[in-house]
Short mmCIF file of C-alpha atoms in Angstrom, two decimals:
data_model
loop_
_atom_site.label_atom_id
_atom_site.label_comp_id
_atom_site.label_asym_id
_atom_site.label_seq_id
_atom_site.Cartn_x
_atom_site.Cartn_y
_atom_site.Cartn_z
CA MET A 1 -24.28 -14.05 1.09
CA ASN A 2 -26.04 -16.99 2.68
CA THR A 3 -28.39 -19.05 0.53
CA GLY A 4 -29.38 -21.41 3.30
CA SER A 5 -29.18 -24.36 0.91
CA ASN A 6 -26.72 -26.13 -1.32
CA GLU A 7 -29.40 -27.35 -3.72
CA PRO A 8 -28.93 -26.39 -7.37
CA GLY A 9 -31.56 -24.25 -9.04
CA GLU A 10 -32.37 -22.15 -5.99
CA VAL A 11 -31.97 -18.39 -6.17
CA ALA A 12 -29.35 -17.03 -3.83
CA VAL A 13 -30.60 -14.05 -1.84
CA ALA A 14 -28.41 -12.03 0.46
CA SER A 15 -29.58 -11.40 4.01
CA ASP A 16 -30.15 -7.73 3.10
CA GLY A 17 -32.23 -8.72 0.07
CA SER A 18 -29.73 -7.30 -2.39
CA GLU A 19 -30.64 -9.69 -5.22
CA VAL A 20 -34.16 -9.39 -6.55
CA ASP A 21 -35.31 -10.81 -9.88
CA GLY A 22 -31.75 -11.70 -10.86
CA THR A 23 -30.43 -8.13 -10.58
CA THR A 24 -28.05 -6.90 -7.95
CA THR A 25 -28.01 -3.50 -6.31
CA ASP A 26 -24.97 -1.22 -6.22
CA ARG A 27 -24.28 -2.21 -2.63
CA ALA A 28 -24.26 -5.91 -3.48
CA ARG A 29 -22.02 -5.25 -6.48
CA ALA A 30 -19.63 -3.32 -4.25
CA GLU A 31 -19.61 -6.05 -1.58
CA ARG A 32 -19.03 -8.76 -4.17
CA GLY A 33 -15.76 -7.10 -5.21
CA LEU A 34 -14.13 -7.60 -1.81
CA GLY A 35 -11.73 -10.46 -1.29
CA SER A 36 -9.06 -12.35 -3.13
CA ARG A 37 -8.94 -12.33 -6.91
CA ALA A 38 -6.56 -15.27 -7.10
CA PRO A 39 -7.44 -18.05 -9.55
CA ALA A 40 -9.68 -20.80 -8.18
CA PHE A 41 -6.99 -23.48 -8.25
CA ILE A 42 -4.80 -21.28 -6.03
CA LYS A 43 -7.61 -20.52 -3.60
CA ALA A 44 -8.38 -24.23 -3.32
CA ARG A 45 -5.02 -24.98 -1.68
CA ARG A 46 -4.30 -23.08 1.52
CA VAL A 47 -0.49 -23.23 1.35
CA LEU A 48 -0.50 -22.13 -2.28
CA HIS A 49 -2.93 -19.30 -1.50
CA LEU A 50 -0.83 -18.08 1.43
CA SER A 51 2.31 -18.11 -0.71
CA TRP A 52 0.38 -16.27 -3.46
CA GLN A 53 -0.67 -13.63 -0.92
CA ALA A 54 2.91 -13.33 0.35
CA GLY A 55 4.11 -12.79 -3.22
CA VAL A 56 1.43 -10.18 -3.92
CA PHE A 57 2.27 -8.41 -0.65
CA THR A 58 5.98 -8.40 -1.49
CA VAL A 59 5.46 -7.02 -5.00
CA GLY A 60 3.01 -4.40 -3.70
CA LEU A 61 5.44 -3.41 -0.95
CA ALA A 62 8.26 -3.00 -3.47
CA VAL A 63 6.08 -0.79 -5.68
CA VAL A 64 4.94 1.34 -2.71
CA ALA A 65 8.57 1.67 -1.53
CA VAL A 66 9.64 2.87 -5.00
CA GLY A 67 6.77 5.37 -4.91
CA ILE A 68 7.87 6.66 -1.51
CA VAL A 69 11.41 7.10 -2.82
CA MET A 70 10.00 9.01 -5.81
CA LEU A 71 8.16 11.53 -3.60
CA PRO A 72 11.19 13.79 -3.04
CA LEU A 73 12.82 12.76 -6.33
CA PRO A 74 11.58 13.45 -9.84
CA GLY A 75 8.89 11.01 -10.80
CA PRO A 76 5.24 10.21 -10.28
CA GLY A 77 5.52 9.17 -6.63
CA TRP A 78 1.83 9.25 -5.69
CA VAL A 79 0.79 7.44 -8.86
CA VAL A 80 3.26 4.64 -8.12
CA ILE A 81 2.11 4.43 -4.49
CA PHE A 82 -1.52 4.07 -5.60
CA GLY A 83 -0.37 1.47 -8.13
CA GLY A 84 1.14 -0.53 -5.27
CA MET A 85 -2.11 -0.16 -3.34
CA ALA A 86 -3.97 -1.49 -6.40
CA ILE A 87 -1.65 -4.51 -6.45
CA TRP A 88 -2.41 -5.13 -2.77
CA ALA A 89 -6.13 -4.66 -3.48
CA THR A 90 -6.11 -7.73 -5.72
CA GLU A 91 -5.68 -9.86 -2.59
CA PHE A 92 -6.39 -7.93 0.59
CA VAL A 93 -9.74 -6.50 1.70
CA TRP A 94 -8.14 -3.73 3.76
CA ALA A 95 -6.35 -2.42 0.65
CA GLN A 96 -9.58 -2.61 -1.35
CA LEU A 97 -11.36 -0.53 1.28
CA VAL A 98 -8.52 2.03 1.41
CA LEU A 99 -8.56 2.28 -2.38
CA ARG A 100 -12.33 2.76 -2.46
CA TRP A 101 -12.12 5.46 0.21
CA THR A 102 -9.31 7.20 -1.71
CA LYS A 103 -11.24 7.07 -5.00
CA ARG A 104 -14.31 8.50 -3.28
CA LYS A 105 -12.33 11.36 -1.72
CA VAL A 106 -10.55 12.18 -4.99
CA THR A 107 -13.89 12.25 -6.81
CA GLU A 108 -15.36 14.54 -4.14
CA ALA A 109 -12.33 16.85 -4.36
CA ALA A 110 -12.56 16.98 -8.15
CA GLN A 111 -16.25 17.84 -7.99
CA LYS A 112 -15.57 20.48 -5.36
CA ALA A 113 -12.78 21.99 -7.48
CA LEU A 114 -15.18 22.35 -10.41
CA ASP A 115 -17.54 24.47 -8.32
CA PRO A 116 -17.50 27.99 -9.87
CA ARG A 117 -17.05 29.76 -6.52
CA VAL A 118 -14.08 27.54 -5.60
CA ARG A 119 -12.54 28.06 -9.06
CA ARG A 120 -12.88 31.84 -8.74
CA ARG A 121 -11.31 31.75 -5.28
CA ASN A 122 -8.41 29.59 -6.51
CA ILE A 123 -7.81 31.83 -9.53
CA THR A 124 -7.87 34.91 -7.28
CA LEU A 125 -5.43 33.37 -4.78
CA THR A 126 -3.11 32.26 -7.59
CA THR A 127 -3.17 35.74 -9.13
CA VAL A 128 -2.42 37.38 -5.77
CA GLY A 129 0.43 34.91 -5.18
CA LEU A 130 1.92 35.59 -8.62
CA VAL A 131 1.72 39.36 -8.03
CA ILE A 132 3.55 38.96 -4.69
CA VAL A 133 6.26 36.81 -6.30
CA ALA A 134 6.63 39.28 -9.19
CA ALA A 135 6.94 42.17 -6.71
CA GLY A 136 9.61 40.27 -4.80
CA VAL A 137 11.57 39.47 -7.95
CA GLY A 138 11.24 43.10 -9.12
CA THR A 139 12.47 44.42 -5.76
CA TYR A 140 15.43 42.02 -5.80
CA LEU A 141 16.40 42.96 -9.36
CA SER A 142 16.10 46.70 -8.63
CA ARG A 143 18.38 46.42 -5.59
CA PHE A 144 20.95 43.88 -6.74
CA GLY A 145 20.54 43.62 -10.49
CA VAL A 146 21.13 40.32 -12.21
CA VAL A 147 24.27 39.66 -10.15
CA MET A 148 23.97 36.76 -7.76
CA PRO A 149 24.14 37.65 -4.03
CA TRP A 150 27.14 35.42 -3.36
CA LYS A 151 30.65 36.17 -4.51
CA ILE A 152 32.21 33.75 -6.92
CA GLU A 153 35.88 34.29 -7.28
CA GLU A 154 37.42 33.33 -10.53
#
């Protein structure tokens, strides 16, 4: 946003005209959210701001690493990874953009999943899959019974 003047009392208007009559458009509101959310006294001092960013990056990296470890282990791995991305998004524009893209894609997928045709297809595929698994378990039990296929010697 470039006002072209530092005089008080003048209305700031973005180059794309996003502020009209004191109201901002969705695009301007989205653009305003980018950037550091550090307190003003930290942003005012470059060394302090860089150390703040290093700390935020380190904490975010630790949270993302824990999330990656949780992927094969029991636990909410993806939720923790996105939590680490949210921590990074408090300071870094690239993380804010990745988080926005992810939110948009998740919303699109949720809307697509609620489509009646997609729901019917998913229910049909799940039913067919369960029937195949049940047939496999039935075949196994009819051939071998409840005895396990390996021999355990007592």
